[in-house]
PDB file of C-alpha atoms in Angstrom:
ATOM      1  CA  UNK A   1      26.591   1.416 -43.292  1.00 68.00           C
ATOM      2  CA  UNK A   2      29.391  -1.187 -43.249  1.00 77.00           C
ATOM      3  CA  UNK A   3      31.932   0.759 -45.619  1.00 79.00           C
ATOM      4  CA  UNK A   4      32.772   4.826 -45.380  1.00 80.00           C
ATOM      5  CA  UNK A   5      31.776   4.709 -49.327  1.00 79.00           C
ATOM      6  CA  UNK A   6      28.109   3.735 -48.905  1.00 78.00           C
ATOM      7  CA  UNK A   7      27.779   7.061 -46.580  1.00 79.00           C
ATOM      8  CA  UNK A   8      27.456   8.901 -49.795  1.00 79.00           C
ATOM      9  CA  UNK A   9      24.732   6.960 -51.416  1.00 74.00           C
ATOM     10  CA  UNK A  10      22.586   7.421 -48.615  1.00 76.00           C
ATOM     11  CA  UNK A  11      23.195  11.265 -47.583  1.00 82.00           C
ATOM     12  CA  UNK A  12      23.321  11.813 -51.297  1.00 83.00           C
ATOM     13  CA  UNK A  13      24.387  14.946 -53.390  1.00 85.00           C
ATOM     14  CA  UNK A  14      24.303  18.053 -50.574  1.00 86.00           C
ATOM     15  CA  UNK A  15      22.414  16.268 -48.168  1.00 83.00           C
ATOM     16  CA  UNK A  16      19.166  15.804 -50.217  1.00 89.00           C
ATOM     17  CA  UNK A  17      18.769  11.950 -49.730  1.00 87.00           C
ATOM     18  CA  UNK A  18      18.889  12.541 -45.537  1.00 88.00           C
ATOM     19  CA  UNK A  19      16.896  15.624 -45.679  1.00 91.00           C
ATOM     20  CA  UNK A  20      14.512  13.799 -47.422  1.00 93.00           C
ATOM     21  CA  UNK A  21      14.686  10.686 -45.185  1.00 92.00           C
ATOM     22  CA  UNK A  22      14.328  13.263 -42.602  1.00 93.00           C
ATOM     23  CA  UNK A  23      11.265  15.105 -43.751  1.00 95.00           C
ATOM     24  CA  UNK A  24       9.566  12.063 -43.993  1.00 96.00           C
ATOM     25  CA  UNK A  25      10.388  10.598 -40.799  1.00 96.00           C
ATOM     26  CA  UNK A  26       9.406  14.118 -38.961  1.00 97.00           C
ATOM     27  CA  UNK A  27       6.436  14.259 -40.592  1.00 97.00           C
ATOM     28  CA  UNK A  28       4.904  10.749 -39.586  1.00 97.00           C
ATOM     29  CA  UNK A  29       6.202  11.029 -36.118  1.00 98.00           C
ATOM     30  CA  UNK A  30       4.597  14.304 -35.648  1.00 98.00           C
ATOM     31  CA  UNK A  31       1.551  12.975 -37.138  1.00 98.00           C
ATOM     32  CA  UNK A  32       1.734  10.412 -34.376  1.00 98.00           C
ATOM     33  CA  UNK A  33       2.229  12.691 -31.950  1.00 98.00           C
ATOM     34  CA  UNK A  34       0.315  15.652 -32.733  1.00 98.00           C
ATOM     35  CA  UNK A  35       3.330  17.854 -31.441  1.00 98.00           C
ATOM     36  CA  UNK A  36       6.564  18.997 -33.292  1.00 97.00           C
ATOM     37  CA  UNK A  37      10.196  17.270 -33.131  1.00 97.00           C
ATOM     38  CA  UNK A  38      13.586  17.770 -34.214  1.00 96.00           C
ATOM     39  CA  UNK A  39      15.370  14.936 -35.658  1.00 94.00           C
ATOM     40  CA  UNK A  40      18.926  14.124 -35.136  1.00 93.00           C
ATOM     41  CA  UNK A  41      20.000  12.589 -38.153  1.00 90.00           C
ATOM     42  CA  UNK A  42      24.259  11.235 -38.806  1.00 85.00           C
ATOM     43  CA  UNK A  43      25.320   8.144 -40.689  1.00 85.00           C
ATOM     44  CA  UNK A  44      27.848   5.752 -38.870  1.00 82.00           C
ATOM     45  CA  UNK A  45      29.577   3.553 -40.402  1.00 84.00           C
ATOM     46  CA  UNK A  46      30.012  -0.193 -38.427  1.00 86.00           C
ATOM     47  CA  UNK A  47      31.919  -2.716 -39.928  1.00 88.00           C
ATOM     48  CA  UNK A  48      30.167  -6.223 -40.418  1.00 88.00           C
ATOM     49  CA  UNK A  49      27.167  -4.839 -38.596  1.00 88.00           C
ATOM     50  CA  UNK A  50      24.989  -7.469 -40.179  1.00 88.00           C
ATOM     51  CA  UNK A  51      26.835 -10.528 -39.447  1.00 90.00           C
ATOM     52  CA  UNK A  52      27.694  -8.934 -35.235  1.00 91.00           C
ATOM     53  CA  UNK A  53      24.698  -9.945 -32.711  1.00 91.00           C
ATOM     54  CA  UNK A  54      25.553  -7.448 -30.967  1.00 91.00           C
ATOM     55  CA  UNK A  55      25.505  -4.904 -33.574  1.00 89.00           C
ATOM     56  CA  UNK A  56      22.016  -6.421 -34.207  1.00 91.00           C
ATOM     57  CA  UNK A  57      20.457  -6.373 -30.979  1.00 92.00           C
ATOM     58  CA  UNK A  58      21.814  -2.552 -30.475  1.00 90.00           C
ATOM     59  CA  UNK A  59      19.544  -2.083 -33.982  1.00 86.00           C
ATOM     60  CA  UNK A  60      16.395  -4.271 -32.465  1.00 90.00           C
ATOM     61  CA  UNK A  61      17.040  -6.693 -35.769  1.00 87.00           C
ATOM     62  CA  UNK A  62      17.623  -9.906 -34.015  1.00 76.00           C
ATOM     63  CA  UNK A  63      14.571 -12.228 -32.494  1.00 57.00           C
TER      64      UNK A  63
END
């Protein structure tokens, strides 16, 4: 997220967007696994994180 009012959009109304997001992502990495986890999920907010190459290495989305 690059400004505090995208946070919203993404978590959504009482959390259902990230639980969902959550859920999913559980789901396919215990699939993967073929044990349980517990996901950690926040949303940070970075400024400009898409034009910093340092913000995009940290994320594994530079080459």
């Amino acid at each position: 997220m690059e400004r505090n009012s995208q946070k919203g959009i993404l978590i959504g109304k009482q959390g259902r967007m990230l639980k969902a997001i959550g859920a999913e992502a559980r789901g396919e990495i215990e699939a993967l696994l073929g044990a349980k986890v517990f996901l950690e999920l926040w949303v940070k907010v970075w400024k400009n994180w898409r034009k910093d190459p340092k913000a995009l290495r940290a994320l594994g989305l530079q080459t």
